[in-house]
Amino acid sequence: MSAQQDYADCPQNFLPHSTEAMMHSTINGLYDQFKGNIVGSLANYIPELSKVAPNQFGIALTNSQGKTVTIGDATSPFTIQSISKAITFCMLLERVGRQETYRYVGVQPSAEPFNAITLNPLSNIPFNPMVNTGAIAVAGRLRQIFGPRAFGEVLNVFSLAAGRTLDVDEQVFQSERETGHRNRAIGHLLRAVGIFDVPVDEVLDLYFRQCSIQVTAIDLSIMASTFANLGVNPVTGREVFDLDSVRDTLSTMFTCGMYDGAGDWSCKVGLPAKSGVGGGILAVVNRQLGIGVFSPRLDSVGNSVRGQLCCAALSQELGLHAFDMSNMGSSFLQAMSARR
Ligand code: DON
């Protein structure tokens, strides 16, 4: 079933009229502001990605009540790529717990490109799960835990987070599988330092497949709203992740999700987010909103140019930055001070 048909079947998930009008005018404004911007270029180190129509542009927002508004190419399919890293990290945390997870991957920003072949010299494990070394370590652990059914487990969790059955873009998968020599080097490095002891090719197949899962901007917004809604998909009402795993995943997205652009992002946008070279950005407004943007022209560090502009403008316009004055912090502390 196509993405369009899927969404056409669930009109009840779109916002009631008045809120819908407000949210629509916000994303209409963003769309108009940035639609003429064709700065940046497609990722071409995965040959199949260089065939994507470069000027596609879609935005979707899903709130914590599971209501969605969209504009532009919000139902166009593209591959999730590195955004998958946040979800597989959350899966590993949930499956084996924090202590065991952090034996194999750290949570330190690396300030290096996403495909750097480096380990943290202090710990000899990957810096964090958002760069390729860390994500391949996570894939290795998942392959070790689940065996050959690992990809089925991954696809199932991604589908639960999106609220519909997702699938793989086989062409992109084969394209990266044939050309991903750098990632293979990373796989062998991780195998050598004992991060996993299953065959490297099987781990890489899992990693390339998870990156090739096809999504839309709507899917990203619903996945993001699942994180925002403490692990429960607000559209389907199903629990996808546990609370502690969501907390660690969002923290790591906040500090590491935008690679060597992460510091700029945290000041300008102030939201946990993850980008992918397919052109997607997923951003999370804790307890409130999931944001999905698709625009495949990328900047020099591999982040969607219009995706970043949209998230920054949205954060500014609606006061979404984690440290904005509108963010009141802990309601527990507020309740305690009200008592005194
Ligand atoms: O491993 C790779 O190179 C790709 N499958 C994913 C990279 C990616 O999306 C980086 N993000 N901006």
mmCIF file of C-alpha atoms and ligand atoms in Angstrom:
data_model
loop_
_atom_site.group_PDB
_atom_site.id
_atom_site.type_symbol
_atom_site.label_atom_id
_atom_site.label_comp_id
_atom_site.label_asym_id
_atom_site.label_seq_id
_atom_site.Cartn_x
_atom_site.Cartn_y
_atom_site.Cartn_z
ATOM 1 C CA MET A 1 0.000 0.000 0.000
ATOM 2 C CA SER A 2 1.360 3.457 -0.874
ATOM 3 C CA ALA A 3 2.007 6.057 1.791
ATOM 4 C CA GLN A 4 -0.769 8.223 0.316
ATOM 5 C CA GLN A 5 -3.330 5.437 0.600
ATOM 6 C CA ASP A 6 -2.246 4.700 4.156
ATOM 7 C CA TYR A 7 -2.820 8.262 5.271
ATOM 8 C CA ALA A 8 -6.002 8.677 3.266
ATOM 9 C CA ASP A 9 -7.417 5.852 5.365
ATOM 10 C CA CYS A 10 -6.995 7.679 8.664
ATOM 11 C CA PRO A 11 -8.479 11.201 8.277
ATOM 12 C CA GLN A 12 -9.510 11.118 11.952
ATOM 13 C CA ASN A 13 -5.860 11.685 12.828
ATOM 14 C CA PHE A 14 -5.781 15.141 11.335
ATOM 15 C CA LEU A 15 -6.380 18.149 13.574
ATOM 16 C CA PRO A 16 -9.783 19.616 14.490
ATOM 17 C CA HIS A 17 -10.566 22.676 12.422
ATOM 18 C CA SER A 18 -9.453 25.635 14.606
ATOM 19 C CA THR A 19 -6.121 24.138 15.764
ATOM 20 C CA GLU A 20 -5.599 22.781 12.285
ATOM 21 C CA ALA A 21 -5.991 26.261 10.823
ATOM 22 C CA MET A 22 -3.394 27.684 13.222
ATOM 23 C CA MET A 23 -0.883 24.893 12.626
ATOM 24 C CA HIS A 24 -1.477 25.074 8.891
ATOM 25 C CA SER A 25 -0.824 28.780 8.748
ATOM 26 C CA THR A 26 2.467 28.170 10.615
ATOM 27 C CA ILE A 27 3.741 25.524 8.213
ATOM 28 C CA ASN A 28 2.337 27.328 5.168
ATOM 29 C CA GLY A 29 4.434 30.329 6.203
ATOM 30 C CA LEU A 30 7.529 28.148 6.605
ATOM 31 C CA TYR A 31 6.931 26.467 3.277
ATOM 32 C CA ASP A 32 6.551 29.798 1.463
ATOM 33 C CA GLN A 33 9.594 31.220 3.194
ATOM 34 C CA PHE A 34 11.916 28.403 2.129
ATOM 35 C CA LYS A 35 10.416 26.849 -1.011
ATOM 36 C CA GLY A 36 12.647 28.939 -3.306
ATOM 37 C CA ASN A 37 15.823 27.894 -1.506
ATOM 38 C CA ILE A 38 17.676 25.318 -3.596
ATOM 39 C CA VAL A 39 21.030 25.589 -1.847
ATOM 40 C CA GLY A 40 22.922 22.355 -1.216
ATOM 41 C CA SER A 41 23.332 19.110 -3.117
ATOM 42 C CA LEU A 42 22.243 15.495 -3.016
ATOM 43 C CA ALA A 43 24.302 12.860 -1.232
ATOM 44 C CA ASN A 44 26.074 11.082 -4.081
ATOM 45 C CA TYR A 45 28.466 8.776 -2.264
ATOM 46 C CA ILE A 46 25.569 6.285 -2.262
ATOM 47 C CA PRO A 47 24.986 6.236 -6.060
ATOM 48 C CA GLU A 48 21.243 5.553 -5.821
ATOM 49 C CA LEU A 49 20.692 8.689 -3.700
ATOM 50 C CA SER A 50 21.971 10.894 -6.527
ATOM 51 C CA LYS A 51 18.862 9.896 -8.556
ATOM 52 C CA VAL A 52 16.414 11.501 -6.097
ATOM 53 C CA ALA A 53 14.385 14.535 -7.346
ATOM 54 C CA PRO A 54 16.401 17.266 -5.598
ATOM 55 C CA ASN A 55 13.776 19.978 -5.082
ATOM 56 C CA GLN A 56 11.232 17.947 -3.135
ATOM 57 C CA PHE A 57 10.150 19.690 0.058
ATOM 58 C CA GLY A 58 7.641 18.495 2.640
ATOM 59 C CA ILE A 59 6.848 19.357 6.259
ATOM 60 C CA ALA A 60 4.687 17.453 8.776
ATOM 61 C CA LEU A 61 3.865 18.156 12.417
ATOM 62 C CA THR A 62 2.189 15.650 14.737
ATOM 63 C CA ASN A 63 1.171 16.735 18.211
ATOM 64 C CA SER A 64 0.962 14.614 21.345
ATOM 65 C CA GLN A 65 -2.737 14.048 20.774
ATOM 66 C CA GLY A 66 -1.781 12.335 17.508
ATOM 67 C CA LYS A 67 -3.057 15.047 15.199
ATOM 68 C CA THR A 68 -1.088 15.814 12.055
ATOM 69 C CA VAL A 69 -0.785 18.749 9.660
ATOM 70 C CA THR A 70 1.280 18.669 6.469
ATOM 71 C CA ILE A 71 2.395 20.716 3.507
ATOM 72 C CA GLY A 72 4.281 20.025 0.289
ATOM 73 C CA ASP A 73 5.829 16.625 -0.436
ATOM 74 C CA ALA A 74 4.930 15.203 2.968
ATOM 75 C CA THR A 75 3.910 11.830 1.516
ATOM 76 C CA SER A 76 6.935 11.414 -0.788
ATOM 77 C CA PRO A 77 9.003 8.378 0.177
ATOM 78 C CA PHE A 78 12.734 8.650 0.917
ATOM 79 C CA THR A 79 15.217 6.573 2.882
ATOM 80 C CA ILE A 80 15.542 7.215 6.593
ATOM 81 C CA GLN A 81 19.368 6.834 6.616
ATOM 82 C CA SER A 82 20.992 8.099 9.812
ATOM 83 C CA ILE A 83 17.710 8.961 11.507
ATOM 84 C CA SER A 84 17.495 5.189 12.007
ATOM 85 C CA LYS A 85 20.415 5.468 14.455
ATOM 86 C CA ALA A 86 18.245 7.103 17.116
ATOM 87 C CA ILE A 87 15.668 4.329 16.952
ATOM 88 C CA THR A 88 18.090 1.398 17.008
ATOM 89 C CA PHE A 89 19.938 3.011 19.934
ATOM 90 C CA CYS A 90 16.641 3.294 21.805
ATOM 91 C CA MET A 91 15.929 -0.374 21.000
ATOM 92 C CA LEU A 92 19.283 -1.497 22.386
ATOM 93 C CA LEU A 93 18.850 0.550 25.553
ATOM 94 C CA GLU A 94 15.455 -0.976 26.073
ATOM 95 C CA ARG A 95 16.612 -4.506 25.402
ATOM 96 C CA VAL A 96 19.803 -4.649 27.502
ATOM 97 C CA GLY A 97 19.626 -1.563 29.734
ATOM 98 C CA ARG A 98 21.844 1.432 30.159
ATOM 99 C CA GLN A 99 24.848 -0.196 31.832
ATOM 100 C CA GLU A 100 25.282 -2.913 29.223
ATOM 101 C CA THR A 101 24.666 -0.494 26.298
ATOM 102 C CA TYR A 102 27.348 1.900 27.505
ATOM 103 C CA ARG A 103 29.924 -0.888 27.537
ATOM 104 C CA TYR A 104 29.804 -0.765 23.726
ATOM 105 C CA VAL A 105 28.958 2.827 22.804
ATOM 106 C CA GLY A 106 29.454 6.151 24.591
ATOM 107 C CA VAL A 107 27.365 9.316 24.640
ATOM 108 C CA GLN A 108 30.095 11.915 24.053
ATOM 109 C CA PRO A 109 29.877 14.370 21.128
ATOM 110 C CA SER A 110 32.683 13.578 18.703
ATOM 111 C CA ALA A 111 32.907 16.927 16.823
ATOM 112 C CA GLU A 112 33.857 14.790 13.828
ATOM 113 C CA PRO A 113 32.132 13.945 10.530
ATOM 114 C CA PHE A 114 29.505 11.194 10.749
ATOM 115 C CA ASN A 115 31.682 8.698 8.859
ATOM 116 C CA ALA A 116 34.949 9.267 10.792
ATOM 117 C CA ILE A 117 36.836 6.042 11.449
ATOM 118 C CA THR A 118 37.713 6.813 15.054
ATOM 119 C CA LEU A 119 37.035 5.520 18.532
ATOM 120 C CA ASN A 120 37.081 7.548 21.732
ATOM 121 C CA PRO A 121 40.771 7.242 22.747
ATOM 122 C CA LEU A 122 39.826 7.262 26.446
ATOM 123 C CA SER A 123 37.430 4.322 26.260
ATOM 124 C CA ASN A 124 38.283 2.576 22.953
ATOM 125 C CA ILE A 125 34.584 2.425 22.081
ATOM 126 C CA PRO A 126 32.630 4.664 19.642
ATOM 127 C CA PHE A 127 32.012 8.228 20.811
ATOM 128 C CA ASN A 128 28.230 8.040 20.459
ATOM 129 C CA PRO A 129 25.458 6.121 18.656
ATOM 130 C CA MET A 130 24.603 8.955 16.241
ATOM 131 C CA VAL A 131 27.846 8.663 14.226
ATOM 132 C CA ASN A 132 28.529 5.639 12.018
ATOM 133 C CA THR A 133 30.979 3.923 14.381
ATOM 134 C CA GLY A 134 28.395 4.017 17.188
ATOM 135 C CA ALA A 135 25.457 3.043 14.994
ATOM 136 C CA ILE A 136 27.340 0.077 13.547
ATOM 137 C CA ALA A 137 28.279 -0.944 17.100
ATOM 138 C CA VAL A 138 24.578 -0.808 18.007
ATOM 139 C CA ALA A 139 23.706 -2.854 14.887
ATOM 140 C CA GLY A 140 26.372 -5.376 15.893
ATOM 141 C CA ARG A 141 24.895 -5.753 19.375
ATOM 142 C CA LEU A 142 21.356 -6.098 17.971
ATOM 143 C CA ARG A 143 22.558 -8.706 15.452
ATOM 144 C CA GLN A 144 24.258 -10.560 18.291
ATOM 145 C CA ILE A 145 21.144 -10.483 20.498
ATOM 146 C CA PHE A 146 18.477 -11.267 17.898
ATOM 147 C CA GLY A 147 20.456 -13.366 15.391
ATOM 148 C CA PRO A 148 19.112 -13.541 11.809
ATOM 149 C CA ARG A 149 15.730 -12.110 12.861
ATOM 150 C CA ALA A 150 17.371 -8.823 13.904
ATOM 151 C CA PHE A 151 16.184 -6.861 10.873
ATOM 152 C CA GLY A 152 12.598 -8.104 11.359
ATOM 153 C CA GLU A 153 12.721 -6.799 14.932
ATOM 154 C CA VAL A 154 14.123 -3.458 13.778
ATOM 155 C CA LEU A 155 11.529 -3.039 11.018
ATOM 156 C CA ASN A 156 8.757 -3.911 13.447
ATOM 157 C CA VAL A 157 9.812 -1.233 15.956
ATOM 158 C CA PHE A 158 10.235 1.392 13.200
ATOM 159 C CA SER A 159 6.753 0.506 11.912
ATOM 160 C CA LEU A 160 5.242 0.739 15.407
ATOM 161 C CA ALA A 161 6.862 4.163 15.874
ATOM 162 C CA ALA A 162 5.481 5.365 12.513
ATOM 163 C CA GLY A 163 2.093 3.718 13.039
ATOM 164 C CA ARG A 164 2.117 1.890 9.703
ATOM 165 C CA THR A 165 3.968 -0.984 8.054
ATOM 166 C CA LEU A 166 7.255 0.276 6.607
ATOM 167 C CA ASP A 167 9.512 -1.378 4.053
ATOM 168 C CA VAL A 168 12.996 -1.202 2.575
ATOM 169 C CA ASP A 169 14.055 0.582 -0.624
ATOM 170 C CA GLU A 170 15.932 -2.380 -2.130
ATOM 171 C CA GLN A 171 17.777 -0.271 -4.718
ATOM 172 C CA VAL A 172 19.225 2.046 -2.093
ATOM 173 C CA PHE A 173 20.097 -0.947 0.098
ATOM 174 C CA GLN A 174 21.981 -2.694 -2.745
ATOM 175 C CA SER A 175 23.654 0.551 -3.774
ATOM 176 C CA GLU A 176 25.065 1.172 -0.295
ATOM 177 C CA ARG A 177 25.893 -2.487 0.205
ATOM 178 C CA GLU A 178 28.043 -2.428 -2.958
ATOM 179 C CA THR A 179 29.802 0.859 -2.259
ATOM 180 C CA GLY A 180 29.909 1.211 1.550
ATOM 181 C CA HIS A 181 33.597 0.386 1.938
ATOM 182 C CA ARG A 182 34.180 2.983 4.629
ATOM 183 C CA ASN A 183 31.426 1.474 6.749
ATOM 184 C CA ARG A 184 32.918 -1.974 6.164
ATOM 185 C CA ALA A 185 36.238 -0.632 7.483
ATOM 186 C CA ILE A 186 34.371 0.605 10.569
ATOM 187 C CA GLY A 187 32.732 -2.811 10.964
ATOM 188 C CA HIS A 188 36.126 -4.553 10.931
ATOM 189 C CA LEU A 189 37.564 -2.033 13.405
ATOM 190 C CA LEU A 190 34.675 -2.695 15.809
ATOM 191 C CA ARG A 191 35.029 -6.444 15.391
ATOM 192 C CA ALA A 192 38.753 -6.126 16.127
ATOM 193 C CA VAL A 193 38.190 -4.280 19.410
ATOM 194 C CA GLY A 194 35.550 -6.784 20.518
ATOM 195 C CA ILE A 195 32.350 -4.728 20.198
ATOM 196 C CA PHE A 196 30.635 -7.771 18.632
ATOM 197 C CA ASP A 197 31.714 -11.206 17.524
ATOM 198 C CA VAL A 198 29.296 -12.017 14.740
ATOM 199 C CA PRO A 199 30.352 -11.788 11.048
ATOM 200 C CA VAL A 200 31.001 -8.195 9.930
ATOM 201 C CA ASP A 201 29.031 -8.649 6.673
ATOM 202 C CA GLU A 202 25.901 -9.602 8.600
ATOM 203 C CA VAL A 203 26.201 -6.555 10.835
ATOM 204 C CA LEU A 204 26.720 -4.301 7.810
ATOM 205 C CA ASP A 205 23.705 -5.836 6.050
ATOM 206 C CA LEU A 206 21.599 -4.995 9.095
ATOM 207 C CA TYR A 207 22.993 -1.442 9.222
ATOM 208 C CA PHE A 208 22.533 -0.806 5.470
ATOM 209 C CA ARG A 209 18.996 -2.215 5.626
ATOM 210 C CA GLN A 210 17.975 -0.072 8.601
ATOM 211 C CA CYS A 211 19.298 3.001 6.708
ATOM 212 C CA SER A 212 17.275 2.011 3.612
ATOM 213 C CA ILE A 213 13.887 1.891 5.348
ATOM 214 C CA GLN A 214 11.503 4.086 3.362
ATOM 215 C CA VAL A 215 9.633 6.814 5.204
ATOM 216 C CA THR A 216 7.816 10.084 4.523
ATOM 217 C CA ALA A 217 7.854 13.407 6.371
ATOM 218 C CA ILE A 218 4.579 12.299 7.982
ATOM 219 C CA ASP A 219 6.234 9.101 9.237
ATOM 220 C CA LEU A 220 9.087 11.141 10.710
ATOM 221 C CA SER A 221 6.660 13.465 12.466
ATOM 222 C CA ILE A 222 4.765 10.521 13.963
ATOM 223 C CA MET A 223 8.006 8.803 15.032
ATOM 224 C CA ALA A 224 9.119 12.097 16.588
ATOM 225 C CA SER A 225 5.768 12.471 18.334
ATOM 226 C CA THR A 226 6.212 8.939 19.725
ATOM 227 C CA PHE A 227 9.450 10.145 21.338
ATOM 228 C CA ALA A 228 7.744 13.382 22.441
ATOM 229 C CA ASN A 229 4.885 11.393 23.952
ATOM 230 C CA LEU A 230 7.246 9.426 26.244
ATOM 231 C CA GLY A 231 7.385 6.377 23.991
ATOM 232 C CA VAL A 232 3.679 5.927 23.246
ATOM 233 C CA ASN A 233 2.669 6.475 19.612
ATOM 234 C CA PRO A 234 -0.064 9.134 19.995
ATOM 235 C CA VAL A 235 -1.768 8.142 16.733
ATOM 236 C CA THR A 236 -2.143 4.420 17.459
ATOM 237 C CA GLY A 237 -1.978 4.570 21.275
ATOM 238 C CA ARG A 238 0.587 1.737 21.287
ATOM 239 C CA GLU A 239 3.595 1.754 23.594
ATOM 240 C CA VAL A 240 6.733 1.572 21.463
ATOM 241 C CA PHE A 241 9.617 2.543 23.782
ATOM 242 C CA ASP A 242 10.103 2.661 27.533
ATOM 243 C CA LEU A 243 10.544 5.985 29.273
ATOM 244 C CA ASP A 244 14.178 5.614 30.401
ATOM 245 C CA SER A 245 15.317 4.623 26.914
ATOM 246 C CA VAL A 246 13.517 7.617 25.378
ATOM 247 C CA ARG A 247 15.172 9.931 27.894
ATOM 248 C CA ASP A 248 18.699 8.734 27.050
ATOM 249 C CA THR A 249 17.985 8.733 23.313
ATOM 250 C CA LEU A 250 16.669 12.308 23.307
ATOM 251 C CA SER A 251 19.619 13.467 25.409
ATOM 252 C CA THR A 252 22.055 11.938 22.938
ATOM 253 C CA MET A 253 20.151 13.404 19.980
ATOM 254 C CA PHE A 254 20.365 16.807 21.637
ATOM 255 C CA THR A 255 24.157 16.710 21.956
ATOM 256 C CA CYS A 256 25.184 14.527 18.994
ATOM 257 C CA GLY A 257 22.263 14.211 16.528
ATOM 258 C CA MET A 258 23.493 16.846 14.067
ATOM 259 C CA TYR A 259 27.146 15.692 14.028
ATOM 260 C CA ASP A 260 29.740 18.455 13.771
ATOM 261 C CA GLY A 261 26.801 20.889 13.376
ATOM 262 C CA ALA A 262 25.375 19.817 16.769
ATOM 263 C CA GLY A 263 26.638 22.809 18.794
ATOM 264 C CA ASP A 264 25.193 25.363 16.357
ATOM 265 C CA TRP A 265 21.947 23.414 16.239
ATOM 266 C CA SER A 266 21.533 23.267 20.002
ATOM 267 C CA CYS A 267 21.905 27.060 20.262
ATOM 268 C CA LYS A 268 19.792 27.976 17.239
ATOM 269 C CA VAL A 269 17.061 25.336 17.488
ATOM 270 C CA GLY A 270 17.397 23.844 20.972
ATOM 271 C CA LEU A 271 15.590 20.585 20.205
ATOM 272 C CA PRO A 272 16.753 16.969 20.136
ATOM 273 C CA ALA A 273 16.947 16.001 16.470
ATOM 274 C CA LYS A 274 18.443 13.567 14.000
ATOM 275 C CA SER A 275 19.240 14.065 10.343
ATOM 276 C CA GLY A 276 19.810 11.622 7.498
ATOM 277 C CA VAL A 277 21.550 11.942 4.122
ATOM 278 C CA GLY A 278 18.243 10.974 2.486
ATOM 279 C CA GLY A 279 17.183 14.560 3.310
ATOM 280 C CA GLY A 280 15.055 13.947 6.389
ATOM 281 C CA ILE A 281 15.197 15.665 9.763
ATOM 282 C CA LEU A 282 13.265 14.401 12.774
ATOM 283 C CA ALA A 283 12.979 16.819 15.717
ATOM 284 C CA VAL A 284 11.231 16.406 19.045
ATOM 285 C CA VAL A 285 9.496 18.944 21.278
ATOM 286 C CA ASN A 286 9.320 17.082 24.587
ATOM 287 C CA ARG A 287 5.727 16.197 25.574
ATOM 288 C CA GLN A 288 4.288 18.313 22.769
ATOM 289 C CA LEU A 289 5.197 17.829 19.154
ATOM 290 C CA GLY A 290 6.950 15.717 16.533
ATOM 291 C CA ILE A 291 8.491 17.486 13.538
ATOM 292 C CA GLY A 292 9.354 15.792 10.230
ATOM 293 C CA VAL A 293 10.936 17.676 7.330
ATOM 294 C CA PHE A 294 12.066 16.287 3.985
ATOM 295 C CA SER A 295 14.274 18.236 1.598
ATOM 296 C CA PRO A 296 17.131 16.264 0.043
ATOM 297 C CA ARG A 297 19.622 19.043 -0.704
ATOM 298 C CA LEU A 298 22.325 18.775 1.981
ATOM 299 C CA ASP A 299 24.988 21.059 3.407
ATOM 300 C CA SER A 300 28.659 20.108 3.680
ATOM 301 C CA VAL A 301 28.208 18.077 6.889
ATOM 302 C CA GLY A 302 25.311 16.034 5.460
ATOM 303 C CA ASN A 303 22.291 17.793 7.004
ATOM 304 C CA SER A 304 19.259 18.932 4.954
ATOM 305 C CA VAL A 305 19.613 22.673 4.251
ATOM 306 C CA ARG A 306 15.892 23.503 4.209
ATOM 307 C CA GLY A 307 15.222 21.005 7.002
ATOM 308 C CA GLN A 308 17.524 22.934 9.305
ATOM 309 C CA LEU A 309 16.099 26.311 8.262
ATOM 310 C CA CYS A 310 12.536 25.095 8.864
ATOM 311 C CA CYS A 311 13.308 23.695 12.305
ATOM 312 C CA ALA A 312 15.140 26.873 13.334
ATOM 313 C CA ALA A 313 12.288 29.101 12.132
ATOM 314 C CA LEU A 314 9.641 26.899 13.751
ATOM 315 C CA SER A 315 11.519 26.846 17.037
ATOM 316 C CA GLN A 316 11.894 30.618 16.956
ATOM 317 C CA GLU A 317 8.298 31.301 15.931
ATOM 318 C CA LEU A 318 6.655 28.998 18.478
ATOM 319 C CA GLY A 319 9.236 29.369 21.284
ATOM 320 C CA LEU A 320 10.200 25.688 21.214
ATOM 321 C CA HIS A 321 13.861 25.955 22.283
ATOM 322 C CA ALA A 322 14.449 23.812 25.394
ATOM 323 C CA PHE A 323 15.778 26.863 27.257
ATOM 324 C CA ASP A 324 13.288 29.457 26.078
ATOM 325 C CA MET A 325 11.661 31.516 28.823
ATOM 326 C CA SER A 326 8.350 29.894 27.859
ATOM 327 C CA ASN A 327 9.741 26.530 28.982
ATOM 328 C CA MET A 328 8.697 26.253 32.631
ATOM 329 C CA GLY A 329 10.848 23.242 33.543
ATOM 330 C CA SER A 330 9.837 20.731 36.209
ATOM 331 C CA SER A 331 6.191 20.869 37.236
ATOM 332 C CA PHE A 332 7.179 18.939 40.374
ATOM 333 C CA LEU A 333 9.423 21.798 41.514
ATOM 334 C CA GLN A 334 6.722 24.311 40.627
ATOM 335 C CA ALA A 335 4.242 22.405 42.758
ATOM 336 C CA MET A 336 6.736 22.309 45.653
ATOM 337 C CA SER A 337 7.402 26.060 45.537
ATOM 338 C CA ALA A 338 3.662 26.809 45.319
ATOM 339 C CA ARG A 339 3.225 24.933 48.637
ATOM 340 C CA ARG A 340 5.753 27.063 50.529
HETATM 341 O O1 DON B 1 26.258 5.125 6.681
HETATM 342 C C1 DON B 1 25.976 5.945 5.841
HETATM 343 O O2 DON B 1 26.844 6.582 5.281
HETATM 344 C C2 DON B 1 24.522 6.221 5.509
HETATM 345 N N1 DON B 1 23.781 5.031 5.369
HETATM 346 C C3 DON B 1 23.874 7.074 6.544
HETATM 347 C C4 DON B 1 24.604 8.385 6.728
HETATM 348 C C5 DON B 1 23.729 9.509 7.142
HETATM 349 O O3 DON B 1 22.541 9.552 6.926
HETATM 350 C C6 DON B 1 24.436 10.664 7.733
HETATM 351 N N2 DON B 1 23.497 11.728 8.070
HETATM 352 N N3 DON B 1 23.337 12.823 7.831
#
